[in-house]
Every structure is written in structure tokens, then in C-alpha cells.
C-alpha positions as a printed Julia matrix, in Angstrom:
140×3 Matrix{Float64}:
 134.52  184.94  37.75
 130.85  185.12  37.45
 130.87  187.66  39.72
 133.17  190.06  37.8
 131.15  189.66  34.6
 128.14  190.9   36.63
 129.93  193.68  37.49
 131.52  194.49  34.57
 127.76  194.33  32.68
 126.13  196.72  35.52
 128.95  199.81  35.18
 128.26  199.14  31.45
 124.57  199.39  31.97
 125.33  202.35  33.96
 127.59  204.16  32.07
 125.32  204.07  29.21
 122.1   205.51  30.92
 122.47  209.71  30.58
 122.4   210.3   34.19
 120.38  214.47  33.42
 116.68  214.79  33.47
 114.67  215.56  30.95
 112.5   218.9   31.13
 108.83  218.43  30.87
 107.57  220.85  28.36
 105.04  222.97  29.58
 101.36  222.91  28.31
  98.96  225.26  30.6
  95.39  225.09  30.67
  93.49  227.81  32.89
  91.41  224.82  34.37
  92.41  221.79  33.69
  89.93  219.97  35.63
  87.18  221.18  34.14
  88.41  221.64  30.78
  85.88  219.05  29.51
  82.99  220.32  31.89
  81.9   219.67  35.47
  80.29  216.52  34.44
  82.59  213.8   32.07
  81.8   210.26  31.24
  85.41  207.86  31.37
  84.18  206.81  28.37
  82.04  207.55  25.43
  79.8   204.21  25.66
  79.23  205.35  29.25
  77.08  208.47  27.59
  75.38  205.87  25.45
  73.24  204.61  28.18
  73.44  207.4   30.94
  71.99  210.89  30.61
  72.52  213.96  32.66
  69.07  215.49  33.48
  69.54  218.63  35.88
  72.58  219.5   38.54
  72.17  221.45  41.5
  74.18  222.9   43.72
  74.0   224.55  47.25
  75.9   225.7   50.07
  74.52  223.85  53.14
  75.7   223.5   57.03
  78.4   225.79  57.99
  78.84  226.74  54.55
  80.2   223.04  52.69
  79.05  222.8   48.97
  76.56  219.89  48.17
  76.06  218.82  44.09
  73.29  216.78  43.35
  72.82  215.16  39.68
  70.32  213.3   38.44
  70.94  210.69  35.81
  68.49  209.24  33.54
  68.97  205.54  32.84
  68.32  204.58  29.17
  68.64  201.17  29.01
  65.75  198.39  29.76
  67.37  196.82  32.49
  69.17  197.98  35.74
  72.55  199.11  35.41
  75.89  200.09  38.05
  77.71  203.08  37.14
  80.43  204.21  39.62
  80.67  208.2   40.49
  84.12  210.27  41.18
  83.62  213.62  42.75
  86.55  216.26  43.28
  86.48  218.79  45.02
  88.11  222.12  43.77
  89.62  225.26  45.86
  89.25  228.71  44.08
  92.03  228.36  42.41
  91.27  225.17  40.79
  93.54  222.65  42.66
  92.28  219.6   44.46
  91.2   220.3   47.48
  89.62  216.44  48.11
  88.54  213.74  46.3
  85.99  210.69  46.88
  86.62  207.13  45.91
  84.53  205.19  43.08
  81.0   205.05  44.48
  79.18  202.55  43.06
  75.16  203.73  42.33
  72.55  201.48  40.52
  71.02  202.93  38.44
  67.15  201.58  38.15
  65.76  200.96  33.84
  64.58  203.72  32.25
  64.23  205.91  35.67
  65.59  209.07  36.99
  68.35  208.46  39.86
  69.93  211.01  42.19
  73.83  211.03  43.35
  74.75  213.72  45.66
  78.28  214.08  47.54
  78.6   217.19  49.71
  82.41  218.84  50.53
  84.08  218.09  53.78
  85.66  221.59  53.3
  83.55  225.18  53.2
  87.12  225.77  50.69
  85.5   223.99  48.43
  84.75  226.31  44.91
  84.3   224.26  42.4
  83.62  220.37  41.2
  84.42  218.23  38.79
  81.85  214.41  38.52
  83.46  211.6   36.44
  81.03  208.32  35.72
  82.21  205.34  34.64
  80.71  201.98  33.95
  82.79  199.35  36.11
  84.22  196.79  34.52
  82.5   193.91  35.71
  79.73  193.39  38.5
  80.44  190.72  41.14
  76.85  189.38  41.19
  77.65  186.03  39.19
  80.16  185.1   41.94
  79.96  182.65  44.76
């Protein structure tokens, strides 16, 4: 009995879903990654206490393209801020990306981050920085 009522609710279930898809409407951007610039903060209180101060770029080795930015810390005390860097081809599609890297950044000093391609593809970047959320240094 139980079981029937099961069954009876599930085709129910089911015959009420639409079983189409729904288009996704289209919304181009020419470069989406770097729409709000090379260099983005997640979040606005992360440009609050970090400034960008110069980025370079080169083509080193066989040809693989190395960024380096310097950030300027403005606070009084040390701080961690985590760096993203993607790597774009020359059309603009991912081509690799790094994981969260973790810098400290010393008080009131200049601090370097660099991250070099593991592709000569590589055209074009796009660095996110991000506060983390919490530092582990209170635990055991």
C-alpha cells in the first residue's frame, strides 16, 4: 500500500515537471574576463586596504609570459590577501588558471606577486585579490 502511494506521488511529481529546456539568452561581451580590468579586487573592502602600485609584464624562457604586481599595503599591521591568476589565449578563453595563493602582505610596505604562464599561448591575464576569510593562526 505504502508502496503504491509512493509511486503514485513520483509520476505525479513527474508529470508535473516540463520535461524542455530552457534557452539561455544570450549576453556577449568582447572580453569578458577582463571586462573590469586585468587587475579586480573580489570585493570592494579588499581595495580599501590594498593598492596596486606598478604591473609589469615580460616574455621570459622559451617565450612564457611572467606578470609581476606590486601591492602597497595600507594598513598598520600585516595582512594575508590571496592572489588568482588566469591565464588567457588570444582569443580570450582560459587557457590555465592558478589556485588561491596566499601572500602576506607586510604594514605599510610595498610587496611583489609574480606568477609566470606554463604556456608560451598565453596572451593575456586577468589577477583577482581577495582577502580570505579567516586566517588559521589562532588555531591549535
Amino acid at each position: 500500500m505504502k508502496k503504491s502511494i509512493v509511486l503514485c506521488l513520483a509520476a505525479a511529481a513527474l508529470g508535473a515537471c516540463s520535461c524542455t529546456t530552457e534557452p539561455a539568452e544570450l549576453e556577449p561581451e568582447e572580453n569578458p574576463y577582463l571586462t573590469q580590468g586585468r587587475i579586480q579586487f573580489e570585493s570592494h573592502l579588499t581595495d580599501e586596504v590594498i593598492d596596486i602600485v606598478r604591473v609589469d609584464t615580460e616574455r621570459v624562457g622559451a617565450g612564457l609570459l611572467k606578470v609581476i604586481l606590486t601591492v602597497r599595503n595600507k594598513r598598520k599591521s600585516n595582512l594575508f590577501a590571496e592572489f588568482r591568476t588566469t591565464f588567457l589565449d588570444e582569443r580570450g578563453h582560459v587557457l590555465e588558471q592558478t589556485n588561491w595563493e596566499p601572500i602576506e602582505l607586510n604594514a605599510r610596505t610595498v610587496s611583489e606577486y609574480t606568477c609566470t604562464s606554463m604556456s608560451t599561448k598565453a596572451a593575456d591575464y586577468q589577477i583577482i585579490i581577495r582577502k580570505p576569510a579567516k586566517t588559521s593562526f589562532e588555531m591549535p
